[in-house]
XYZ file of C-alpha atoms in Angstrom:
713
model
C -68.763 -5.959 27.486
C -71.428 -8.563 26.792
C -70.188 -10.704 23.859
C -73.555 -10.470 22.093
C -73.507 -6.675 22.056
C -69.846 -6.701 21.050
C -70.665 -8.915 18.075
C -73.424 -6.518 17.010
C -71.005 -3.599 16.994
C -68.470 -5.444 14.883
C -70.865 -5.489 11.915
C -70.779 -1.769 11.220
C -71.787 -0.728 7.706
C -71.659 3.004 8.450
C -69.771 5.463 10.637
C -71.745 5.775 13.877
C -70.032 9.029 14.849
C -71.030 10.654 11.560
C -74.666 9.797 12.214
C -74.340 11.192 15.745
C -72.937 14.384 14.250
C -75.988 14.685 12.009
C -78.283 14.325 15.005
C -76.282 16.944 16.929
C -76.046 19.382 14.044
C -72.370 18.925 13.266
C -69.124 17.400 14.496
C -68.242 20.455 16.575
C -71.594 20.271 18.354
C -70.996 16.623 19.199
C -67.522 17.421 20.487
C -68.787 20.246 22.695
C -71.735 18.217 23.979
C -69.400 15.418 25.016
C -67.059 17.918 26.693
C -69.958 19.180 28.762
C -70.982 15.611 29.526
C -67.478 14.935 30.859
C -67.741 17.991 33.105
C -70.809 16.494 34.695
C -69.582 12.910 34.920
C -66.259 13.985 36.443
C -67.996 16.109 39.079
C -67.528 14.310 42.436
C -70.772 15.852 43.663
C -72.773 14.556 40.702
C -74.015 11.243 42.123
C -76.992 11.673 44.443
C -77.980 8.017 44.677
C -80.976 6.139 43.351
C -84.157 8.261 43.556
C -86.433 5.244 43.091
C -86.213 4.388 46.771
C -87.000 7.892 48.096
C -90.304 9.270 49.365
C -91.972 12.076 47.409
C -90.806 14.712 49.896
C -87.263 13.330 49.748
C -87.321 13.338 45.942
C -88.451 16.966 45.865
C -85.768 17.937 48.390
C -83.137 16.130 46.346
C -84.363 17.790 43.159
C -84.083 21.259 44.683
C -80.605 20.433 45.995
C -79.488 19.196 42.594
C -80.967 22.250 40.883
C -79.082 24.624 43.139
C -75.849 22.667 42.675
C -76.316 22.672 38.911
C -76.733 26.454 38.845
C -73.549 26.924 40.878
C -71.668 24.692 38.442
C -73.013 26.566 35.409
C -71.748 29.780 36.928
C -68.410 28.228 37.836
C -67.860 26.909 34.305
C -69.196 30.061 32.670
C -71.719 28.146 30.562
C -74.198 30.715 29.234
C -75.186 29.576 25.733
C -78.788 28.266 25.895
C -77.929 25.160 23.879
C -74.997 24.343 26.152
C -77.077 25.002 29.249
C -79.615 22.502 27.972
C -76.856 19.964 27.331
C -75.448 20.424 30.822
C -78.894 20.204 32.352
C -79.698 17.035 30.402
C -76.422 15.401 31.417
C -76.801 16.484 35.007
C -80.282 15.123 35.412
C -80.300 12.179 33.039
C -83.726 10.567 33.431
C -84.113 12.334 36.789
C -85.693 15.753 37.032
C -84.670 19.028 38.615
C -86.345 21.550 40.824
C -85.658 24.755 38.905
C -86.802 23.662 35.474
C -89.763 26.021 35.195
C -87.605 29.008 35.978
C -85.416 28.235 32.960
C -88.004 26.759 30.629
C -90.955 29.103 31.145
C -90.266 32.013 33.468
C -87.174 33.390 31.718
C -88.492 32.938 28.165
C -91.747 34.635 29.177
C -89.812 37.611 30.475
C -87.900 37.811 27.213
C -91.029 37.566 25.106
C -93.612 39.696 26.932
C -91.816 42.312 29.052
C -91.659 45.949 28.143
C -88.225 47.632 28.457
C -88.758 48.747 32.061
C -89.878 45.287 33.128
C -86.877 43.764 31.398
C -84.487 46.037 33.292
C -86.156 45.251 36.608
C -86.640 41.477 36.406
C -84.046 39.978 34.061
C -81.036 40.755 36.287
C -82.828 39.318 39.325
C -83.742 36.050 37.617
C -80.266 35.641 36.152
C -78.752 35.773 39.631
C -81.413 33.426 41.086
C -82.580 36.104 43.520
C -85.995 35.862 41.895
C -87.256 32.318 41.369
C -90.170 32.231 38.969
C -92.965 30.032 37.704
C -95.774 30.668 35.202
C -99.355 30.763 36.497
C -101.694 30.878 33.525
C -103.626 27.689 34.032
C -106.454 27.802 36.507
C -108.221 25.018 38.341
C -111.114 25.173 35.919
C -109.713 26.470 32.664
C -106.559 26.556 30.644
C -104.682 25.383 27.633
C -101.067 24.752 28.485
C -101.051 22.153 31.228
C -97.733 22.555 32.915
C -98.895 20.023 35.450
C -96.508 17.488 34.002
C -93.357 19.539 33.894
C -90.333 17.318 34.385
C -88.780 19.399 37.162
C -89.658 22.382 39.318
C -87.631 24.575 36.959
C -88.773 23.169 33.630
C -91.682 25.553 33.144
C -89.426 28.448 34.041
C -87.139 27.419 31.194
C -89.685 26.202 28.672
C -92.460 28.751 29.105
C -91.678 31.537 31.531
C -88.547 32.645 29.728
C -89.898 32.070 26.186
C -93.046 34.027 27.017
C -90.953 36.951 28.169
C -88.914 36.705 24.988
C -92.053 36.704 22.849
C -94.347 39.116 24.679
C -92.269 41.501 26.799
C -91.372 45.003 25.782
C -87.684 46.005 25.888
C -88.268 47.770 29.197
C -89.927 44.666 30.639
C -87.049 42.544 29.420
C -84.605 44.834 31.237
C -86.683 44.524 34.368
C -87.375 40.801 34.439
C -85.182 38.726 32.216
C -81.783 38.960 33.875
C -83.410 38.327 37.240
C -85.186 35.297 35.835
C -82.084 34.053 34.066
C -80.064 34.336 37.278
C -82.880 32.641 39.207
C -83.563 35.534 41.519
C -86.937 35.261 39.881
C -88.108 31.678 39.508
C -91.177 31.636 37.340
C -93.947 29.371 36.244
C -96.714 29.706 33.669
C -100.236 29.617 35.083
C -102.862 29.170 32.411
C -104.828 25.997 33.100
C -107.613 26.192 35.658
C -109.325 23.461 37.584
C -112.406 23.670 35.391
C -110.951 24.376 31.952
C -107.936 23.293 29.968
C -107.828 23.622 26.211
C -110.751 26.067 25.866
C -108.857 29.295 26.461
C -111.853 31.575 26.084
C -113.397 29.803 29.059
C -110.697 30.852 31.529
C -112.228 32.672 34.480
C -109.359 34.389 36.303
C -109.816 38.152 36.020
C -107.460 41.111 35.853
C -109.462 44.288 36.425
C -107.699 47.594 35.856
C -108.043 50.364 38.450
C -107.090 53.682 36.787
C -107.025 55.480 40.144
C -104.106 53.427 41.473
C -102.928 52.268 38.024
C -103.025 48.675 39.205
C -104.566 45.421 38.058
C -106.666 43.490 40.534
C -106.018 39.788 39.983
C -108.823 37.560 41.233
C -110.048 33.955 41.129
C -113.842 34.432 41.197
C -114.850 30.756 41.403
C -113.517 27.427 42.604
C -113.105 26.309 39.000
C -110.980 29.380 38.230
C -108.211 28.318 40.614
C -105.004 27.835 38.644
C -104.128 24.158 38.696
C -101.112 22.115 37.565
C -98.296 24.629 36.938
C -94.984 22.874 37.552
C -92.867 24.511 40.230
C -95.836 26.512 41.494
C -96.431 24.573 44.702
C -93.211 25.311 46.602
C -90.444 26.465 44.252
C -91.474 29.571 42.311
C -91.738 33.099 43.600
C -93.323 34.597 40.482
C -95.809 33.499 37.870
C -96.995 34.616 34.484
C -100.743 34.446 34.930
C -103.184 34.335 32.029
C -106.338 36.220 32.920
C -109.336 37.905 31.326
C -108.535 41.620 31.108
C -111.259 44.054 32.175
C -110.815 47.783 31.716
C -113.270 50.639 31.257
C -116.127 48.187 31.732
C -115.143 45.877 28.864
C -113.503 42.471 28.665
C -110.618 42.332 26.209
C -109.857 38.632 26.466
C -106.792 36.840 27.748
C -103.638 38.731 28.555
C -100.495 37.785 30.461
C -99.465 39.318 33.776
C -96.404 38.877 35.985
C -97.624 38.171 39.496
C -95.260 37.991 42.512
C -96.203 34.972 44.621
C -93.808 34.793 47.529
C -91.681 37.124 49.615
C -88.203 37.430 48.140
C -86.708 37.241 51.608
C -88.739 34.617 53.456
C -90.378 32.784 50.522
C -93.690 33.060 52.387
C -96.824 33.581 50.237
C -97.710 37.229 49.723
C -101.072 38.665 50.875
C -103.980 37.364 48.815
C -101.935 34.465 47.429
C -103.316 31.032 48.317
C -100.803 28.571 46.982
C -99.667 24.989 47.434
C -98.864 21.585 45.965
C -101.685 19.569 44.342
C -100.435 16.220 45.638
C -99.175 12.962 44.093
C -99.732 12.349 40.396
C -99.285 9.504 37.922
C -95.604 10.395 37.784
C -93.249 13.362 38.366
C -92.888 12.668 42.067
C -90.136 15.290 42.404
C -92.252 18.054 40.874
C -94.339 20.448 42.947
C -97.215 20.973 40.534
C -99.332 23.562 42.259
C -102.550 25.467 42.719
C -102.986 29.224 42.899
C -106.016 31.127 44.190
C -105.821 34.888 43.797
C -107.834 36.946 46.287
C -107.999 40.505 44.932
C -104.228 40.727 44.488
C -103.040 44.114 43.222
C -100.098 44.392 40.839
C -98.692 47.478 39.039
C -99.911 48.287 35.528
C -96.352 47.655 34.319
C -96.707 43.961 35.242
C -98.910 43.331 32.219
C -96.813 42.008 29.357
C -97.267 44.732 26.767
C -95.230 43.916 23.687
C -98.401 43.416 21.622
C -101.368 44.574 23.721
C -101.266 47.565 26.072
C -103.353 49.220 28.737
C -102.634 52.931 28.998
C -102.613 54.740 32.356
C -106.158 55.992 31.765
C -107.383 52.422 31.174
C -107.711 52.599 27.398
C -106.831 49.347 25.657
C -104.589 49.001 22.615
C -105.272 45.665 20.955
C -102.523 43.602 19.267
C -102.222 43.104 15.514
C -103.391 39.536 16.079
C -104.898 37.889 19.136
C -102.739 34.823 18.437
C -99.514 36.738 19.058
C -99.881 36.065 22.781
C -99.898 32.313 22.099
C -96.269 32.296 20.959
C -95.081 30.422 24.044
C -97.576 27.626 23.469
C -96.465 27.280 19.848
C -92.869 27.168 21.063
C -93.629 24.369 23.526
C -95.568 22.382 20.921
C -92.609 22.661 18.582
C -90.327 21.351 21.336
C -92.633 18.409 22.046
C -92.133 17.129 18.490
C -88.394 16.711 19.038
C -88.932 15.434 22.576
C -91.152 12.681 21.198
C -88.228 11.577 19.063
C -85.878 11.853 22.033
C -87.953 9.662 24.335
C -88.476 7.101 21.579
C -84.725 7.056 20.963
C -84.173 6.332 24.667
C -86.758 3.558 24.735
C -85.455 1.991 21.522
C -81.926 2.084 22.900
C -83.028 0.175 25.991
C -85.227 -2.343 24.186
C -82.880 -3.049 21.270
C -79.759 -3.438 23.391
C -81.639 -5.734 25.757
C -83.064 -7.705 22.830
C -79.528 -8.238 21.536
C -78.405 -9.979 24.735
C -81.625 -11.669 25.863
C -81.871 -15.265 24.632
C -85.270 -16.932 24.631
C -86.867 -20.212 23.468
C -85.756 -22.054 20.349
C -86.138 -21.506 16.643
C -84.825 -24.995 15.912
C -85.190 -27.801 18.424
C -81.998 -28.648 20.258
C -80.116 -25.534 19.157
C -79.090 -22.701 21.523
C -81.690 -20.091 22.381
C -81.351 -17.218 19.888
C -81.176 -13.511 20.613
C -84.749 -12.292 20.710
C -83.703 -9.563 18.275
C -83.519 -12.321 15.680
C -87.252 -13.000 15.985
C -89.161 -11.246 13.224
C -91.972 -10.354 15.621
C -89.492 -8.536 17.885
C -88.094 -6.683 14.896
C -91.628 -5.758 13.862
C -92.223 -4.262 17.291
C -89.004 -2.296 17.553
C -87.559 -1.381 14.154
C -90.497 0.765 12.962
C -90.246 2.626 16.290
C -86.521 3.087 15.692
C -87.331 4.587 12.292
C -90.007 6.742 13.912
C -87.526 8.047 16.496
C -85.237 9.278 13.712
C -88.198 10.724 11.818
C -89.396 12.668 14.864
C -85.915 13.913 15.753
C -85.518 15.334 12.252
C -89.055 16.759 12.379
C -88.180 18.368 15.699
C -85.139 20.021 14.138
C -87.333 21.309 11.326
C -89.936 22.682 13.741
C -87.397 24.550 15.859
C -85.791 26.057 12.762
C -89.200 26.994 11.361
C -90.346 28.473 14.661
C -87.220 30.616 14.918
C -87.547 31.793 11.326
C -91.229 32.680 11.518
C -90.824 34.249 14.974
C -88.235 36.534 13.427
C -90.734 37.494 10.731
C -93.422 38.104 13.355
C -91.085 40.384 15.304
C -90.696 42.380 12.091
C -94.473 42.664 11.796
C -94.899 39.954 9.137
C -97.699 37.630 10.317
C -98.134 35.836 6.981
C -96.883 32.424 8.083
C -98.208 32.506 11.639
C -101.412 30.534 10.878
C -99.419 27.763 9.187
C -96.953 27.587 12.095
C -99.824 27.402 14.573
C -101.569 24.647 12.612
C -98.422 22.613 11.990
C -97.187 22.816 15.579
C -100.611 21.833 16.943
C -100.998 18.844 14.633
C -97.443 17.566 14.934
C -97.568 17.936 18.712
C -100.552 15.591 18.793
C -99.305 13.250 16.079
C -95.850 12.720 17.588
C -96.892 12.530 21.242
C -99.642 9.978 20.530
C -97.211 7.834 18.563
C -94.387 8.105 21.084
C -96.672 7.410 24.025
C -97.866 4.168 22.441
C -94.327 3.336 21.355
C -92.920 3.542 24.879
C -95.351 0.865 25.998
C -94.426 -1.341 23.029
C -90.763 -1.044 24.016
C -91.586 -1.879 27.628
C -93.553 -4.992 26.700
C -90.866 -6.067 24.235
C -88.553 -6.386 27.250
C -90.852 -8.944 28.849
C -91.240 -8.979 32.612
C -88.017 -7.053 33.237
C -89.477 -4.068 31.382
C -91.999 -3.742 34.202
C -89.242 -3.094 36.733
C -88.277 0.510 37.288
C -84.669 -0.579 36.913
C -85.370 -0.673 33.179
C -86.229 3.086 33.232
C -89.144 2.358 30.884
C -91.929 2.843 33.487
C -90.523 6.256 34.420
C -90.129 7.235 30.779
C -93.760 6.315 30.210
C -95.241 8.235 33.135
C -93.023 11.238 32.409
C -93.944 11.429 28.728
C -97.642 10.495 28.887
C -98.729 14.023 29.941
C -97.537 15.337 26.566
C -100.768 13.937 25.109
C -102.844 16.308 27.224
C -100.699 19.291 28.132
C -100.195 22.217 25.783
C -103.573 21.290 24.369
C -105.360 17.949 24.493
C -104.365 16.041 21.391
C -107.786 15.609 19.807
C -108.414 19.335 20.134
C -104.978 20.019 18.663
C -105.796 17.844 15.649
C -109.058 19.738 15.182
C -107.193 23.054 15.273
C -105.034 21.785 12.437
C -108.185 20.606 10.675
C -109.643 24.129 10.765
C -106.593 25.378 8.914
C -106.855 22.543 6.401
C -110.546 23.243 5.790
C -109.866 26.945 5.324
C -107.068 26.109 2.885
C -109.324 23.715 0.980
C -112.008 26.387 0.630
C -109.411 28.836 -0.650
C -108.386 26.359 -3.339
C -112.003 25.818 -4.333
C -112.347 29.598 -4.654
C -109.476 29.678 -7.138
C -106.606 30.683 -4.888
C -103.212 29.069 -5.147
C -101.635 27.941 -1.906
C -97.998 27.781 -0.864
C -96.176 26.174 2.025
C -97.218 22.988 3.802
C -100.673 22.841 2.194
C -99.602 23.517 -1.378
C -100.483 19.901 -2.231
C -104.153 20.924 -2.090
C -103.640 22.948 -5.273
C -104.381 19.789 -7.232
C -108.043 20.343 -6.493
C -108.438 23.662 -8.244
C -110.534 22.049 -10.975
C -112.968 20.582 -8.459
C -112.680 17.208 -6.796
C -109.092 16.285 -5.963
C -107.909 13.639 -8.396
C -104.875 11.598 -7.326
C -102.444 10.799 -10.065
C -102.728 7.234 -11.232
C -100.160 5.066 -9.480
C -98.948 2.432 -11.889
C -98.608 -1.115 -10.653
C -95.056 -0.976 -12.005
C -94.064 1.873 -9.667
C -91.384 0.941 -7.140
C -93.012 1.247 -3.721
C -89.599 1.322 -2.074
C -88.564 4.545 -3.802
C -88.670 7.341 -1.243
C -89.986 9.972 -3.646
C -92.828 7.637 -4.635
C -93.702 7.027 -0.994
C -93.769 10.748 -0.242
C -96.051 11.268 -3.229
C -98.416 8.550 -1.996
C -98.636 10.134 1.442
C -99.245 13.530 -0.110
C -102.119 12.229 -2.242
C -103.581 10.369 0.713
C -103.568 13.591 2.756
C -105.200 15.531 -0.081
C -107.948 12.932 -0.445
C -108.738 12.805 3.268
C -108.882 16.592 3.474
C -111.367 16.528 0.615
C -113.461 13.807 2.277
C -113.603 15.786 5.525
C -114.725 18.894 3.651
C -117.404 16.866 1.846
C -118.642 15.483 5.166
C -119.138 18.985 6.551
C -120.953 20.008 3.369
C -123.246 16.978 3.496
C -124.110 17.568 7.135
C -124.932 21.203 6.362
C -127.099 20.239 3.400
C -129.105 18.008 5.751
C -130.163 21.139 7.596
C -127.630 21.193 10.402
C -125.939 24.356 11.561
C -122.311 25.030 10.684
C -121.329 24.172 14.266
C -123.255 20.891 14.288
C -121.985 20.041 10.816
C -118.450 20.462 12.096
C -119.122 18.357 15.187
C -120.725 15.695 13.032
C -117.541 15.455 10.934
C -114.842 15.531 13.578
C -113.821 11.888 13.075
C -113.098 12.694 9.429
C -111.361 15.919 10.396
C -108.986 14.243 12.862
C -108.269 11.593 10.246
C -107.400 14.298 7.708
C -105.114 16.085 10.168
C -103.378 12.825 11.006
C -102.742 12.168 7.301
C -101.439 15.716 6.828
C -99.001 15.317 9.728
C -97.905 11.867 8.571
C -97.096 13.284 5.135
C -95.182 16.211 6.610
C -93.038 13.994 8.858
C -92.192 11.627 5.994
C -91.356 14.566 3.729
C -89.039 16.028 6.390
C -87.367 12.627 6.778
C -86.862 12.297 3.009
C -85.509 15.840 2.766
C -83.026 15.131 5.553
C -81.850 11.934 3.879
C -81.317 13.838 0.628
C -78.942 16.233 2.405
C -76.602 13.491 3.663
C -73.474 12.972 1.571
C -71.813 10.096 3.437
C -72.829 6.957 1.530
C -73.011 4.632 4.541
C -75.118 6.969 6.658
C -77.279 7.918 3.663
C -77.974 4.256 2.921
C -79.005 3.259 6.440
C -81.192 6.343 6.959
C -82.847 5.839 3.569
C -83.717 2.297 4.674
C -85.214 3.631 7.911
C -87.218 6.238 5.990
C -88.629 3.567 3.686
C -89.436 1.383 6.688
C -91.237 4.302 8.347
C -93.315 4.854 5.209
C -94.097 1.204 4.424
C -95.055 0.489 8.029
C -97.416 3.457 7.908
C -99.037 2.198 4.715
C -99.615 -1.160 6.365
C -101.285 0.496 9.343
C -103.463 2.760 7.174
C -104.117 0.497 4.214
C -107.779 1.501 4.085
C -106.883 5.144 3.473
C -104.664 4.340 0.507
C -107.251 1.976 -0.965
C -110.074 4.484 -0.473
C -108.013 7.133 -2.242
C -107.366 4.747 -5.144
C -103.622 4.961 -4.646
C -102.723 1.274 -4.546
C -103.507 -1.608 -6.838
C -104.367 -5.045 -5.531
C -100.898 -6.326 -6.336
C -99.298 -3.417 -4.498
C -101.438 -4.058 -1.441
C -100.213 -7.634 -1.362
C -96.589 -6.491 -1.745
C -96.604 -4.176 1.293
C -96.164 -6.997 3.792
C -93.289 -8.451 1.803
C -91.575 -5.080 1.548
C -91.949 -4.613 5.298
C -90.273 -7.953 6.025
C -87.436 -7.144 3.639
C -86.810 -3.825 5.348
C -86.845 -5.387 8.808
C -84.164 -7.836 7.682
C -82.181 -4.964 6.146
C -82.224 -2.978 9.401
C -81.328 -5.950 11.619
C -77.487 -5.838 11.207
C -77.409 -2.120 12.021
C -79.992 -2.005 14.815
C -77.590 -1.746 17.767
C -75.374 0.699 15.894
C -78.373 2.886 15.115
C -79.253 3.207 18.795
C -75.579 3.720 19.671
C -75.662 6.748 17.356
C -78.178 8.429 19.690
C -75.217 8.623 22.099
C -77.225 8.251 25.299
C -74.747 7.923 28.133
C -75.505 5.256 30.722
C -75.795 7.874 33.463
C -78.419 9.691 31.413
C -80.310 6.600 30.349
C -80.250 5.217 33.888
C -81.414 1.813 32.679
C -80.133 -1.543 33.881
C -81.435 -3.132 30.668
C -80.066 -0.550 28.245
C -76.479 0.042 29.358
C -73.639 0.299 26.869
C -71.920 -2.876 28.089
C -75.242 -4.749 28.175
C -74.220 -6.734 31.268
C -77.888 -6.850 32.138
C -78.148 -9.603 34.698
C -75.189 -8.580 36.851
C -76.448 -4.999 37.009
C -80.004 -6.087 37.685
C -78.893 -8.117 40.697
C -76.844 -5.181 42.014
C -79.818 -2.862 41.593
C -82.155 -5.185 43.478
C -79.727 -5.645 46.357
C -79.534 -1.862 46.783
C -83.199 -1.689 47.768
C -83.675 -0.315 51.304
C -85.878 -3.323 52.007
C -82.713 -5.396 51.815
C -80.775 -3.300 54.339
C -81.712 -5.843 57.017
C -82.212 -9.573 56.707
C -85.384 -9.439 58.816
C -87.692 -6.475 58.379
C -89.146 -4.932 61.523
C -92.668 -5.723 60.315
C -92.015 -9.395 60.989
C -91.594 -8.835 64.718
C -94.377 -6.237 64.885
C -97.094 -7.910 62.857
C -96.301 -11.398 61.580
C -94.666 -13.072 64.544
C -97.666 -12.452 66.864
C -99.740 -14.446 64.355
C -97.368 -17.385 64.668
C -98.340 -18.341 68.190
C -96.762 -21.787 67.995
C -93.263 -20.516 67.127
């Protein structure tokens, strides 16, 4: 154990395990998660070597091998609970990725959500036994919304979208047919929505599904180059099925997007089926082990029963029964957005663990001439880089917990026919997806640069974390578009308030404007800016003011003679700003609410400090908003910087303990800089010596290319 890191851990002011329990959802959950982790770490077949030195083909082959081995182990241990499966999968892969992810993350959930009873009976048993290996083919080359291009493993979309879509959109009969097969990985599924020519604009998708009442089949077709499905993870080589989003045509009319289960490959030979043109799209910015694919459909016929018909149906005669709401088919996308919020917190927690542990043992320069070089974690500038991100990681993890709970609750209401809260869930998940992924993406790079030159090495794990997370800013809806979707809900809510309605839920703060222009409550210069309730109130009033300003901008543009559409486009900067403020307020409120629930005094104290740091740092970054809204006095503006410095100093003694509480095992973190023992330099040297380039003292290129140039030797 590095003595510097040991010293940090001897200054505990709170029980680290109790904080870990809070993050896990209870002491029993922590205990079980660690039991599953031990299963993986004690598995003699677990270690597959360092993937950084493999070619892309070798990495994909290794990922498929690891996926298959993981499934065998899950069966052997009898692990069936979804939460425990996710734990095992996370431990097994660490920062690496697996080849069957889409089957679990998208294919199976899609079966559960969209199958009718017959489909469920047919497909679920097959997928559960891995006889059907599925993917989800909604995205086309030219159009789409959910960009599964950046799935972390060939099975991630199966787990994250294929299965959830089945759960949300399948009838009971379809669940019987598909889900067990998908769960058992007989069906491995992906989710094919995005096309080469379109992404977020769903109405622009071009893939067609034309119903033939004579044969009672749908004819799936890619009519243009831009309609080719593009990016689905696991589509290229792994999956044998896909959920394809296509424009439904029946009885001469187009009824918009619907989801269809399309077999892609022979169950026996894995060869593409007739009319299926399929393959891998090639190297990307990251995800070398993932076979993101393309899919061109050439008049492929599938049975009528392969349309997911929980909400919308096509009868045998071709008549169409529309759903209660067109947005019901977007449940999988809302689910993924909700997951991204927590994942943003997870990746930030990993990066903060690496950067803060490294900063505790890295010594650099001098504060006082002639004295030993201090830990760089003692530099205020380093604290300013890392501690607000540490606070943000906790904020996003708690927001992720809230979103999953809210999604499950509202989904239950939707299944009972209550669609009341669906618009709010859609708006909140879209905005928070953008807000958290933008912040986390920038934060990863801050953590990398805070590690100096060593952060550039892949041994730090930070480059891989960056390239793996970056796609979150564009998949499942490009972030700017997501913010504008939230803005539409905010503008609608604002108009309802102006019309005399009283709102509830996340936008209830707009009720202050019922008498006309929103008037923030006067904030006295004597108010304590470090009181959490005061900070939440400030963020709420800021959000209300920016929503009002965005609405006024649209009105002014319209009064200048512009159309409603052009008035909206001419106000989008204000609209994104309003959505950002709304999301910022919601995250802070969730953080405060979580802190209020904690009874342990030590944990409560340290998390309250982090929550205040998160809020004060945000005020400093958005000072103009708070001034424009009239929420801060001149004296308060000047005090923000001082408060920030005080909070940084308050967090400093607990920084290492706070990242320890994330409980990232070294095998999962896979970082030379961020290991528990913090013996950075010894491990870095070992890592470098393991490079294949060092397997010989003289590389063959010397004799082949360099020596002939040295004619005198």
